[in-house]
Short mmCIF file of C-alpha atoms in Angstrom, two decimals:
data_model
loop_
_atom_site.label_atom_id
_atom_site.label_comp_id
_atom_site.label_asym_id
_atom_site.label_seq_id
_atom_site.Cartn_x
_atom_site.Cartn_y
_atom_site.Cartn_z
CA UNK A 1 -14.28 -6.70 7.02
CA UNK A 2 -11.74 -5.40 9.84
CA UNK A 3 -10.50 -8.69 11.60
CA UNK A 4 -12.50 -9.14 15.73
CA UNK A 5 -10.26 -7.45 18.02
CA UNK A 6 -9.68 -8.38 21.95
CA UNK A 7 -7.75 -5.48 22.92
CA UNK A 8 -7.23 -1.41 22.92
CA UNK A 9 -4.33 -0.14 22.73
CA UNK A 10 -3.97 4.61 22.45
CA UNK A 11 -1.08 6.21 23.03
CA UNK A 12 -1.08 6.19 26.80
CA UNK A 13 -0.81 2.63 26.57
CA UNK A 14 1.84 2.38 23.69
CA UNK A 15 3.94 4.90 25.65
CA UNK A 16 3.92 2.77 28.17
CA UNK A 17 5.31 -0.09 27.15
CA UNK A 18 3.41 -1.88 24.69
CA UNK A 19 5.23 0.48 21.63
CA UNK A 20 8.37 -1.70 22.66
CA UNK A 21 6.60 -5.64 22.77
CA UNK A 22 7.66 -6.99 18.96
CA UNK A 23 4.19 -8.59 18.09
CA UNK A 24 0.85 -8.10 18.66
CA UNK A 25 -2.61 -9.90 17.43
CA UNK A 26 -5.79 -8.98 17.72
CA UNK A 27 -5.23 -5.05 18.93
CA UNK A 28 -7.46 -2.31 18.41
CA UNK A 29 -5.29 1.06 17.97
CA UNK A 30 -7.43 4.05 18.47
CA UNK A 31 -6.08 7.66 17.94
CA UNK A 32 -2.65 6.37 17.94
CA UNK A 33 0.28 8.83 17.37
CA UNK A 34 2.86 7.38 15.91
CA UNK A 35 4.40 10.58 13.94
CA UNK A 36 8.12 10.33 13.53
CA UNK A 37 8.01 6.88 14.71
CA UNK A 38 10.47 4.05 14.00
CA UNK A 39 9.46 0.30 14.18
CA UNK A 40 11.53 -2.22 13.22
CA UNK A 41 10.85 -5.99 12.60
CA UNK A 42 7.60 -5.70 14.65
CA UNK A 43 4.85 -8.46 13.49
CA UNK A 44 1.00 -6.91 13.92
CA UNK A 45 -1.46 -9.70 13.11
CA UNK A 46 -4.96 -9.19 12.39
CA UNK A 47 -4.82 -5.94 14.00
CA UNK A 48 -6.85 -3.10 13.02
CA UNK A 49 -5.25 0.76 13.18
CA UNK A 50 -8.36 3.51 13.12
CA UNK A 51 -7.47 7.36 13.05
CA UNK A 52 -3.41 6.59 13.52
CA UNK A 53 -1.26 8.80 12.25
CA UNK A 54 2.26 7.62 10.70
CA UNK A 55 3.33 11.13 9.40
CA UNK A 56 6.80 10.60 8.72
CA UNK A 57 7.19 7.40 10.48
CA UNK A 58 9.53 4.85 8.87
CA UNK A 59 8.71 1.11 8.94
CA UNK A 60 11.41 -1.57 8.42
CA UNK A 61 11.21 -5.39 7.92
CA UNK A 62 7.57 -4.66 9.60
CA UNK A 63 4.39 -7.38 9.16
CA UNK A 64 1.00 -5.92 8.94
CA UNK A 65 -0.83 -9.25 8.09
CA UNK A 66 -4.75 -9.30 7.38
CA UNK A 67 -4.70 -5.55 9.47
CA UNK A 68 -7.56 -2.54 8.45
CA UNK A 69 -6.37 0.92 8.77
CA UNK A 70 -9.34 2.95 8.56
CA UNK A 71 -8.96 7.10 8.60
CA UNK A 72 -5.01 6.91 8.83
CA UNK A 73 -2.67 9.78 7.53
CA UNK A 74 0.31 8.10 6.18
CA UNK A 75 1.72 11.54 5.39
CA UNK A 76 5.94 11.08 4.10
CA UNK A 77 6.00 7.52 5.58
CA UNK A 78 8.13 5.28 4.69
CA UNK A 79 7.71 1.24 4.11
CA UNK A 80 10.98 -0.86 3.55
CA UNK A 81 10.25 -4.55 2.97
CA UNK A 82 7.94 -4.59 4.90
CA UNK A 83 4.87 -7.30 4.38
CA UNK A 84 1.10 -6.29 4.00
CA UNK A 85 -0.43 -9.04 2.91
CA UNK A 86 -4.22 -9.21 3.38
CA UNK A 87 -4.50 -5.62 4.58
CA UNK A 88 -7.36 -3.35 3.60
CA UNK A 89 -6.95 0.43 3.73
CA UNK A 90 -10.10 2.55 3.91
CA UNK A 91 -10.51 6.41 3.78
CA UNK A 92 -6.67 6.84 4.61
CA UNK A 93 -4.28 9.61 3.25
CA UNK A 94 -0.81 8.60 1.55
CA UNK A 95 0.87 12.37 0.60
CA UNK A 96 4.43 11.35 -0.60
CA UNK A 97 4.38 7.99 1.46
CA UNK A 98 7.56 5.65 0.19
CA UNK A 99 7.22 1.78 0.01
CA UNK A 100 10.50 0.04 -1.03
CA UNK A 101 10.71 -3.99 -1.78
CA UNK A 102 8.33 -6.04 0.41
CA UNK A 103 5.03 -7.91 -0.29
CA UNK A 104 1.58 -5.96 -0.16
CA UNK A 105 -0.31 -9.03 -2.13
CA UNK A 106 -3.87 -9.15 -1.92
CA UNK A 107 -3.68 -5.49 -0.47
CA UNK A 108 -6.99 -3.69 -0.35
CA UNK A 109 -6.68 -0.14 -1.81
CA UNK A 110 -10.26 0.64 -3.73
CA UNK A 111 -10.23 4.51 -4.43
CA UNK A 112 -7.07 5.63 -2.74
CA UNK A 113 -5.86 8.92 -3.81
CA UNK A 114 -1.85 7.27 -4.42
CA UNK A 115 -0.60 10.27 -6.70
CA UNK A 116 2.19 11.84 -4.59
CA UNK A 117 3.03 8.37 -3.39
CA UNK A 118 6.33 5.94 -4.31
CA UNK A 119 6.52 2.28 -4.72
CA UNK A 120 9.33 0.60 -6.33
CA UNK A 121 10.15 -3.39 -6.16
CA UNK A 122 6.93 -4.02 -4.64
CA UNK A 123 5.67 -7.62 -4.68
CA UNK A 124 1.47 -6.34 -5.22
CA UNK A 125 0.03 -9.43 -6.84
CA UNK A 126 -4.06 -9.50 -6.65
CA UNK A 127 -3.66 -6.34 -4.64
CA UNK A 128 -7.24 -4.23 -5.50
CA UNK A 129 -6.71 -0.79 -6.93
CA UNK A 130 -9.83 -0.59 -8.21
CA UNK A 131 -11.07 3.41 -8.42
CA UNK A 132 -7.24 4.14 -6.95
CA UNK A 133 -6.06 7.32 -8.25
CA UNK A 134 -2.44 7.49 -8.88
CA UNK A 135 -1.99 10.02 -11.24
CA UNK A 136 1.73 10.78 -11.51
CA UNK A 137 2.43 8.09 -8.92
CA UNK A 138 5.61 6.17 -9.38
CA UNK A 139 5.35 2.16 -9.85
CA UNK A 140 8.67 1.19 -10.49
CA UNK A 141 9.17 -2.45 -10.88
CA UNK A 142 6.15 -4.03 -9.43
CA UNK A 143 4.14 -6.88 -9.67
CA UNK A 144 1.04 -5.98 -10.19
CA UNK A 145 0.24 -9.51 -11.51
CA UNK A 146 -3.54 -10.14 -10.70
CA UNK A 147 -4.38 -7.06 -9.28
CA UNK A 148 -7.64 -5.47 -10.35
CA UNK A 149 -6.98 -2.03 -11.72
CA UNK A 150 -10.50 -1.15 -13.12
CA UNK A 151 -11.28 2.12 -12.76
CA UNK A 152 -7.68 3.17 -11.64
CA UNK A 153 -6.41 5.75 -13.03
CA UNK A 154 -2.43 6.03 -13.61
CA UNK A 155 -2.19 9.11 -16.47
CA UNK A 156 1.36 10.84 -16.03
CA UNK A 157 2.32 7.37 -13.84
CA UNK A 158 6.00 6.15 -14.32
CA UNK A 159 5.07 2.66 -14.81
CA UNK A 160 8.33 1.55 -15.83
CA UNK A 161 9.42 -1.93 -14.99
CA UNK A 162 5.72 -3.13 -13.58
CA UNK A 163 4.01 -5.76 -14.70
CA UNK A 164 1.17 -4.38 -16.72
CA UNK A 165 -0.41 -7.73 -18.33
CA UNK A 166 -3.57 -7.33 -16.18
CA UNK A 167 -4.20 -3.97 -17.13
CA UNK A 168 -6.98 -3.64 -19.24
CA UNK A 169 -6.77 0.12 -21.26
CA UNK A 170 -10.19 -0.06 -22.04
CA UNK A 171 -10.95 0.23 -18.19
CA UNK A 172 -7.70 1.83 -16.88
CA UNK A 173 -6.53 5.37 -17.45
CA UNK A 174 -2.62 5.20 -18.94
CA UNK A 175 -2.91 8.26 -20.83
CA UNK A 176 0.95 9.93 -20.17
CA UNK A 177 2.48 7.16 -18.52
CA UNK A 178 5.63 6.54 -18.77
CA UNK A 179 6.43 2.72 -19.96
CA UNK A 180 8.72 0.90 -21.53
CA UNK A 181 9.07 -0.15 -25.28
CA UNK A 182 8.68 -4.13 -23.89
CA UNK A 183 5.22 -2.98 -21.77
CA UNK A 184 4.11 -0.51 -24.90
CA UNK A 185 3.55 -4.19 -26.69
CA UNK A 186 1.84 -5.48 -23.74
CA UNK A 187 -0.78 -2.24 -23.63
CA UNK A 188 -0.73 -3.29 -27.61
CA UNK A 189 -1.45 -6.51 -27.21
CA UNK A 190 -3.93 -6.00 -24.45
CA UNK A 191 -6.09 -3.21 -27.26
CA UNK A 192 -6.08 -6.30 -29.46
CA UNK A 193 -3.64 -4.83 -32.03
CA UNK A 194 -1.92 -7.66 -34.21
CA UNK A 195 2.15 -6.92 -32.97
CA UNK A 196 4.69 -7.81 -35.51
CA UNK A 197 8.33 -7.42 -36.21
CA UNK A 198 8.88 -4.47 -38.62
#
């Protein structure tokens, strides 16, 4: 449910001033273009973001806390520890979008298409992937603790260094992967083989 809003802001309005105000709560952004856009330790709370584009925008030390971004093109943008926590995403594009360290817990993500995109050190715990497709995505070394992953399907994924123990292969496609020996015994354990030393 997108959080109740008080405000509009478009690009008019961003251009004319309000792009440069460091936080912002309850505001609608309509048709906003932020292409090639650079925001830095900016706080948006309870915001929602509908038909924004952030082709090739890079976002640094930014909060997007309890936001909705509905029908927004995150084309080659780049997220460096930056904190979504709470956020729901919802018929948005992520073509070879970057997200470095920072906390996207309890992210909403059901069905996004996440196979060109990059996340490495990425704090995702309880985030929902259900239906997300991230075949040959890259999940390096997040914690994906929690985080429903029925559905999702990761085949060709480097996986390598996440934390797989709430994957369930019976509902997740893995097929490809890449893992490490240490998670192959989790996906063994998690099939309900009987792991042993040799």
């Amino acid at each position: 449910m997108a959080p109740e809003t008080h405000s509009v802001v478009r690009t008019e309005e961003w251009d004319d001033g309000v792009g440069d105000e460091k936080r912002h709560e309850g505001v609608a952004f309509i048709d906003l273009d932020l292409c090639e856009t650079t925001l830095q330790a900016v706080e948006f709370q309870e915001c929602t973001f509908r038909n924004v584009r952030f082709n090739c925008s890079v976002q640094t030390d930014v909060a997007f806390v309890n936001c909705t971004f509905a029908s927004c093109s995150f084309f080659d943008a780049t997220f460096t520890r930056c904190k979504l926590v709470g956020s729901m995403f919802d018929r948005c594009t992520y073509d070879i979008m970057t997200v470095e360290d920072g906390d996207w817990s309890f992210v909403g993500l059901p069905g996004a298409a996440l196979g060109t995109a990059t996340f490495t050190g990425v704090r995702m715990r309880e985030a929902d992937l259900t239906g997300a497709r991230c075949q040959g995505a890259t999940f390096r070394g997040v914690d994906l603790s929690g985080a429903s992953l029925r559905n999702a399907d990761f085949t060709r994924a480097d996986l390598r260094g996440t934390d797989l123990s709430g994957l369930d292969p019976a509902t997740t496609e893995i097929r490809h992967a890449i893992i490490t020996a240490d998670q192959a015994v989790v996906v063994a354990m998690a099939l309900g083989l009987d792991v042993r030393p040799a």
